[in-house]
mmCIF file of C-alpha atoms in Angstrom:
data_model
loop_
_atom_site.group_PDB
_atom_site.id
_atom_site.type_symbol
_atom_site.label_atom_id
_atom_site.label_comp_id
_atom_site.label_asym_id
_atom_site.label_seq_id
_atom_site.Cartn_x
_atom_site.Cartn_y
_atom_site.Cartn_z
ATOM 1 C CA UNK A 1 -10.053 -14.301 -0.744
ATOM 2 C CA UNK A 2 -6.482 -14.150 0.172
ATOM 3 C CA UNK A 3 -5.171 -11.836 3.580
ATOM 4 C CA UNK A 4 -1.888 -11.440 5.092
ATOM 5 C CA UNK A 5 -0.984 -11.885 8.820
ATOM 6 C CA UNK A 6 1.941 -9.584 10.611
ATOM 7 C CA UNK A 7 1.922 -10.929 13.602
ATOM 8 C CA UNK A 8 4.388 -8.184 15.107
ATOM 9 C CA UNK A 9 2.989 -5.198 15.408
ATOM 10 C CA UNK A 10 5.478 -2.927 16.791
ATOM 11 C CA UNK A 11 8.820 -4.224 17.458
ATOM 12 C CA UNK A 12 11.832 -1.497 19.400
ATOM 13 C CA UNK A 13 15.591 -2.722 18.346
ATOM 14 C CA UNK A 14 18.660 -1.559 19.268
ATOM 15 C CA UNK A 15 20.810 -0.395 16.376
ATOM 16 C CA UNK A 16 23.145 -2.715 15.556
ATOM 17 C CA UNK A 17 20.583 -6.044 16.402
ATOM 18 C CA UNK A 18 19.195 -8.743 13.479
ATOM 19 C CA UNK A 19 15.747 -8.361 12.419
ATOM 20 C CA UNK A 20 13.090 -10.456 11.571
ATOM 21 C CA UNK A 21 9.419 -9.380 10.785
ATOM 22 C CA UNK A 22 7.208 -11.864 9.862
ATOM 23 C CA UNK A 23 4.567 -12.527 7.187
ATOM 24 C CA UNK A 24 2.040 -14.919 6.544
ATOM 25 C CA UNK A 25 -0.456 -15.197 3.853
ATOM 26 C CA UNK A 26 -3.278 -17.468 2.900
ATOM 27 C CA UNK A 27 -3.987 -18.579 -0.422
ATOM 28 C CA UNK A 28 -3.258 -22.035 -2.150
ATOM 29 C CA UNK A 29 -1.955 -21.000 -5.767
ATOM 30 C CA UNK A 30 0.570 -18.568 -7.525
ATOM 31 C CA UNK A 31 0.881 -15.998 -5.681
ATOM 32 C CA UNK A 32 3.595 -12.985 -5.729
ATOM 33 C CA UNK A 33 4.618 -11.086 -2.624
ATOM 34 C CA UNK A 34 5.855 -7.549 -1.549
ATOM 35 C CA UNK A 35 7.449 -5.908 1.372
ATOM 36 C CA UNK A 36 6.764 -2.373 1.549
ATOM 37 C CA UNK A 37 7.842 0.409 3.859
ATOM 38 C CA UNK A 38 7.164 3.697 4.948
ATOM 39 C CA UNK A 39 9.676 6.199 6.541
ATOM 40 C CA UNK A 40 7.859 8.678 8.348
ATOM 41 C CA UNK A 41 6.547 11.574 6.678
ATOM 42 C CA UNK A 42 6.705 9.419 3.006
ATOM 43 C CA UNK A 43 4.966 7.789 1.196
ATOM 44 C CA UNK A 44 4.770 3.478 0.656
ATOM 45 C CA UNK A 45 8.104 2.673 -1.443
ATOM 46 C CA UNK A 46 8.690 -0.982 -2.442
ATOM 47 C CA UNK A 47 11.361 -2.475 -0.658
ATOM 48 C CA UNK A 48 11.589 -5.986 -2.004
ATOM 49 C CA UNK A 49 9.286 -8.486 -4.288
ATOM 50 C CA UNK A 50 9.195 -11.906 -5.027
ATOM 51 C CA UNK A 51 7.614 -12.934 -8.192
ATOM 52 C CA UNK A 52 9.104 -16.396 -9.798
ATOM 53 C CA UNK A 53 12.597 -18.314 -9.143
ATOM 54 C CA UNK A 54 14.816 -17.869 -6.312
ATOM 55 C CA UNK A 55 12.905 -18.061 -3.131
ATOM 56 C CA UNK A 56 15.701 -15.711 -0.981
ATOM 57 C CA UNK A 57 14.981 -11.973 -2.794
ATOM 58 C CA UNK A 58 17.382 -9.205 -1.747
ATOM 59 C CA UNK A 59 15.764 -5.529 -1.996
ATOM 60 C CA UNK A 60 17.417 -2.556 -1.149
ATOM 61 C CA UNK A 61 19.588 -0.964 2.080
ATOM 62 C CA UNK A 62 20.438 -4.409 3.063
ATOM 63 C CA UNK A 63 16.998 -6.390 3.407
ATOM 64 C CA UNK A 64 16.481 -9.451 2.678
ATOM 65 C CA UNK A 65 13.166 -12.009 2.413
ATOM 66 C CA UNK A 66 12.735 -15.568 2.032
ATOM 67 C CA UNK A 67 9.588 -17.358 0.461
ATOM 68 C CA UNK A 68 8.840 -20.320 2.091
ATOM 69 C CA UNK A 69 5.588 -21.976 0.380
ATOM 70 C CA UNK A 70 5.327 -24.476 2.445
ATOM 71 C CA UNK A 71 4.882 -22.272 5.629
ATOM 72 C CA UNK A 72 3.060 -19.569 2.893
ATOM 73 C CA UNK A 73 5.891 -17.482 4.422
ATOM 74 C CA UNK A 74 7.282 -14.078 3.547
ATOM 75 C CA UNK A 75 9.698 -13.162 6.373
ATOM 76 C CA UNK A 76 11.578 -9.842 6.067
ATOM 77 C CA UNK A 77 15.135 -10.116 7.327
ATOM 78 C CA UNK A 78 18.189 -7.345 8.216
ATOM 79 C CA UNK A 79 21.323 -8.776 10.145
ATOM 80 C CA UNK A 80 21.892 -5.486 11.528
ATOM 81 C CA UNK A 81 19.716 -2.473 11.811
ATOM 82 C CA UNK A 82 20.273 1.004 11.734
ATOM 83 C CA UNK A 83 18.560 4.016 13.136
ATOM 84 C CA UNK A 84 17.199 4.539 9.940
ATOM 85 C CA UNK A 85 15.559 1.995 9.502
ATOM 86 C CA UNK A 86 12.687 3.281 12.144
ATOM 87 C CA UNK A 87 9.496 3.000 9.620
ATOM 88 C CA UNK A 88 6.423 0.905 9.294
ATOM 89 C CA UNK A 89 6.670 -2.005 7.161
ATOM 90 C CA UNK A 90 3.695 -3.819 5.093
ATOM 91 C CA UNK A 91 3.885 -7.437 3.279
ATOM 92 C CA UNK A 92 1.666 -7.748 0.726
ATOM 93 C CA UNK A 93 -0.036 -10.484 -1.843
ATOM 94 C CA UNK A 94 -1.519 -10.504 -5.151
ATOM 95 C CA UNK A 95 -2.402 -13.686 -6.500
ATOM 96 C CA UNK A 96 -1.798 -15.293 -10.300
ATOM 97 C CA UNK A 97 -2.775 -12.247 -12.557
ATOM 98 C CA UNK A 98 -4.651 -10.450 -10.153
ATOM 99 C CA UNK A 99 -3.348 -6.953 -9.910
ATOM 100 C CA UNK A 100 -4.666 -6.258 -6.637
ATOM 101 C CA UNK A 101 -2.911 -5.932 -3.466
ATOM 102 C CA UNK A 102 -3.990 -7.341 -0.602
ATOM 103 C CA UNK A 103 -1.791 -5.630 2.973
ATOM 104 C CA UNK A 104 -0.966 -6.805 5.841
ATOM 105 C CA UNK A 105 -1.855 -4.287 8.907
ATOM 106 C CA UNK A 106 2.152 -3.431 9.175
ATOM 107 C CA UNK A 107 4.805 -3.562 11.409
ATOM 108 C CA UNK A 108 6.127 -0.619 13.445
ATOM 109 C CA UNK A 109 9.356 -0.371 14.023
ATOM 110 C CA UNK A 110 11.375 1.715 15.928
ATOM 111 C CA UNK A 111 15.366 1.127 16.228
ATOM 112 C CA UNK A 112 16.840 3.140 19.013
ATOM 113 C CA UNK A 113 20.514 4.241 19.645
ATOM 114 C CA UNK B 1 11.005 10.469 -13.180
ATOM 115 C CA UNK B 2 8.025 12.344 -11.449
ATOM 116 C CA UNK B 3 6.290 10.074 -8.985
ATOM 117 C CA UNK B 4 2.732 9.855 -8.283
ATOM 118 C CA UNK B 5 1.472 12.879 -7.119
ATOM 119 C CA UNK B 6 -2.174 13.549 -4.873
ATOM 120 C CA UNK B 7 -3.592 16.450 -3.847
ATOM 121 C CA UNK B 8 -4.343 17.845 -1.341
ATOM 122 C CA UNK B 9 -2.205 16.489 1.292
ATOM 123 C CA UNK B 10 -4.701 16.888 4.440
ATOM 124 C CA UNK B 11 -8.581 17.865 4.434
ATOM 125 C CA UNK B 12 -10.579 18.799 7.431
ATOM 126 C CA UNK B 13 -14.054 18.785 6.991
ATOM 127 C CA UNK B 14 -17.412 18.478 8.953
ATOM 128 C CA UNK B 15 -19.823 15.224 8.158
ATOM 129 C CA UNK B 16 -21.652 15.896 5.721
ATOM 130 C CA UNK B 17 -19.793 18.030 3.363
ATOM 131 C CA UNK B 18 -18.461 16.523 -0.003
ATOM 132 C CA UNK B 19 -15.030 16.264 -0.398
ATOM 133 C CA UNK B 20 -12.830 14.997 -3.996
ATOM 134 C CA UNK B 21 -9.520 13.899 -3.995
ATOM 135 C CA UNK B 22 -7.305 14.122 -7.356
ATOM 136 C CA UNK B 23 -4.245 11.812 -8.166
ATOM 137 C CA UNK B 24 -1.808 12.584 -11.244
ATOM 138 C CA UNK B 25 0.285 9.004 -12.140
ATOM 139 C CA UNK B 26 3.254 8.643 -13.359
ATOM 140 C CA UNK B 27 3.564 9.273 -17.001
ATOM 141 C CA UNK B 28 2.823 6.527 -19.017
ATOM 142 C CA UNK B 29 1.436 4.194 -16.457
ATOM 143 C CA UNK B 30 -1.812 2.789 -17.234
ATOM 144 C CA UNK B 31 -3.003 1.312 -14.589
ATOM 145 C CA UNK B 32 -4.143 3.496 -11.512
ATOM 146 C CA UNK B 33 -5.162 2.731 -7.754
ATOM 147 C CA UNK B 34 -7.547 4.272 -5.364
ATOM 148 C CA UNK B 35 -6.557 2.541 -1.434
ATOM 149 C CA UNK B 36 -8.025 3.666 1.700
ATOM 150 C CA UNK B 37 -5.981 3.601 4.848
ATOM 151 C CA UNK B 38 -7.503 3.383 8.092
ATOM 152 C CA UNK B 39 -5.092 3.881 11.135
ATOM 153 C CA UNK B 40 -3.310 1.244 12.070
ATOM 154 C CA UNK B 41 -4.331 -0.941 9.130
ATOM 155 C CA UNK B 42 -2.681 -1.326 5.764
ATOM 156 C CA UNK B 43 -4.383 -0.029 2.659
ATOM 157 C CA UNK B 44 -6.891 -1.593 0.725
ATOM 158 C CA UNK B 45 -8.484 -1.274 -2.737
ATOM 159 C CA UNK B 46 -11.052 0.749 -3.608
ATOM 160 C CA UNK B 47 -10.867 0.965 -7.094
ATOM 161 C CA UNK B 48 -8.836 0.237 -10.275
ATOM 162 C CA UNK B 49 -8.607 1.743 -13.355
ATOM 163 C CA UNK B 50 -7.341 0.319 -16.684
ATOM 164 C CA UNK B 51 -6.625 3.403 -18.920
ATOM 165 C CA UNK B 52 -10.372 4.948 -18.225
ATOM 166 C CA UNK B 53 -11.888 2.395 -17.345
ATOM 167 C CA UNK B 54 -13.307 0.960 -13.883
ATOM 168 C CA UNK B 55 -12.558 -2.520 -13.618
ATOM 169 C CA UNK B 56 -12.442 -3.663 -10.258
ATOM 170 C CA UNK B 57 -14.623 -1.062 -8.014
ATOM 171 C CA UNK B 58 -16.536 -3.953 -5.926
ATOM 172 C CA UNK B 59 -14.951 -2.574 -2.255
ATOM 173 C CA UNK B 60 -16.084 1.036 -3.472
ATOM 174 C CA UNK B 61 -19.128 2.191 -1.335
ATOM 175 C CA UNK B 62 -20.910 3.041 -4.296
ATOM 176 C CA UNK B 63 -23.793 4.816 -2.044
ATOM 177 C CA UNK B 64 -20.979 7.515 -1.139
ATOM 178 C CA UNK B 65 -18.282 6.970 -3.116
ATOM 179 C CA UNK B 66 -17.517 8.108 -6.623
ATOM 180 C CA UNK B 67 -14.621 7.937 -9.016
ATOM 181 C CA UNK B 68 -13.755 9.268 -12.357
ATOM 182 C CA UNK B 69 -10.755 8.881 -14.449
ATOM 183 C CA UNK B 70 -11.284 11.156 -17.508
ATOM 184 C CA UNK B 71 -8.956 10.195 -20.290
ATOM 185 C CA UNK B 72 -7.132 7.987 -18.951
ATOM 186 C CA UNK B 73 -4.806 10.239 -16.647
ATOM 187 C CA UNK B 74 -5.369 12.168 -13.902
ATOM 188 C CA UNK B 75 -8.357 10.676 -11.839
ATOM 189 C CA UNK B 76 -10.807 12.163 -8.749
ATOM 190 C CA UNK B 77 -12.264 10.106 -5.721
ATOM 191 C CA UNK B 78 -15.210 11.711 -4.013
ATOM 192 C CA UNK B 79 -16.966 11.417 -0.950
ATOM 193 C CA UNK B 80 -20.413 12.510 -0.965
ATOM 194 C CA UNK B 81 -21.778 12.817 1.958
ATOM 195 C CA UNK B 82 -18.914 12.566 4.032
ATOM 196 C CA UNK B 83 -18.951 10.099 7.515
ATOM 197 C CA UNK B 84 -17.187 10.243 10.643
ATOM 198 C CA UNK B 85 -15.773 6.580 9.809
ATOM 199 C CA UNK B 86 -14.246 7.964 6.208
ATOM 200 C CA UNK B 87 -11.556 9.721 8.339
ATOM 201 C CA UNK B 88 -8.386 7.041 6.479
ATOM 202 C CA UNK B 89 -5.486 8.423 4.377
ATOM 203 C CA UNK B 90 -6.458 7.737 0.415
ATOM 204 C CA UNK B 91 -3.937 6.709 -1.236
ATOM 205 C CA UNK B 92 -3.354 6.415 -5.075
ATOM 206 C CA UNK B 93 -0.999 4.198 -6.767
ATOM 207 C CA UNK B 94 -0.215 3.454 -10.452
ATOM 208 C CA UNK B 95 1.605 0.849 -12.236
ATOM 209 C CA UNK B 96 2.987 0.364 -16.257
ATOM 210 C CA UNK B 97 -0.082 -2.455 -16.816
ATOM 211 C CA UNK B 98 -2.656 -4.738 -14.738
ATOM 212 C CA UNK B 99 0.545 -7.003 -15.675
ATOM 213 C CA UNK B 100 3.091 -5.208 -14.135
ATOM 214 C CA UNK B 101 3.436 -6.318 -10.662
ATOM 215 C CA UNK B 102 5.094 -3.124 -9.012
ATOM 216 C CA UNK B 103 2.572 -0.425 -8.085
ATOM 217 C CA UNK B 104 4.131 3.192 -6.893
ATOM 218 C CA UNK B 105 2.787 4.948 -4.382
ATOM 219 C CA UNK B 106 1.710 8.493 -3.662
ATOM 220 C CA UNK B 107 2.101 10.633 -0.922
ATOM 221 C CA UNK B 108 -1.771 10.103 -0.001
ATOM 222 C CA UNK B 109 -4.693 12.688 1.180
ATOM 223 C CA UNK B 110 -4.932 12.528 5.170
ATOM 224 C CA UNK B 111 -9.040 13.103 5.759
ATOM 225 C CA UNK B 112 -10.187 13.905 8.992
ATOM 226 C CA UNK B 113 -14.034 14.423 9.556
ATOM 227 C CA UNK B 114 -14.892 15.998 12.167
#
């Protein structure tokens, strides 16, 4: 069965500074990947997905992930944060035609001014 | 475009009690979701639904837990009896097609047993 790894679980940035969040996931075939995020009081909106073809996605308000398959990598990039970006953010997996979605535990995080 | 709407948004209710949760997709959308939430986790399936039928329910405690999705629309999740550990937010999600890779999210139902 396949899980995901976030191995930050709450990261604090000043507005302004370059995120990372990473993402690691274990399984050895196709597999298509998801970033998620939650503002607070919402509900999970899809922030970027990679399903086929170029590995660097681009998803919306300025973030960015790269697949990696050799590192079965997912990392969530933003060269400069803003205040609203404080949310929690999930990667996620399904795998060939599978529909199911397998989470990560998330990623708090909160960008101060 | 309507999104996917749940109801109710919070439930408080001693152990015990039965308690049903009811999720309206988004129009069209075939495909529907049941997650459960525990804090500080990320969700994870319960159940999916092709149209009105249950076709991946294997991390559904079936002792408990029951679902329905009459006509292929609106569905219900319900907890008979309830357990402390069911306290999660359930979340339901729907998507165009088992094919269709993005899945929309709901607001989800907040349960606290008490």
């Amino acid at each position: 069965a396949q899980s995901v790894s976030q191995h930050n679980h709450h990261v604090i940035l000043s507005e302004a500074a370059s995120l990372e969040l990473g993402c690691n996931y274990s399984y050895g075939g196709t597999v298509n990947l998801f970033w998620y995020v939650q503002y607070p009081g919402q509900h999970l909106q899809l922030l970027l997905k990679y399903l086929s073809g170029d590995p660097l996605v681009k998803g919306i308000k300025g973030f960015e992930a790269e697949f990696i398959k050799s590192k079965f990598s997912f990392n969530l990039r933003k060269p400069s944060v803003q205040w609203s970006d404080t949310a929690e953010y999930f990667c996620a997996v399904n795998t060939g035609t599978a529909s199911k979605l397998t989470f990560g535990t998330g990623t708090r995080l909160q960008v101060t001014l | 475009e309507a999104g996917v709407v749940q109801s109710p948004r919070y439930k408080i209710i001693e152990k015990k009690q039965p308690v049903a949760f009811w999720c309206n997709p988004i129009s069209g959308h075939n495909t529907l979701y049941w997650y459960r939430q525990n804090l500080g986790q990320g969700p994870e399936l319960l159940i999916r639904y092709e149209n009105e039928e249950a076709v991946d329910d294997s991390q559904l405690p079936k002792d408990r837990f029951s679902a329905e999705r009459l006509k292929g629309v609106d569905s219900t999740l319900k907890i008979q009896p309830a357990e402390l550990g069911d306290s999660a937010v359930y979340l339901c999600a729907s998507s165009l097609s088992s094919l269709s890779k993005e899945q929309f999210f709901g607001p989800g139902t907040r349960l606290t047993v008490l």
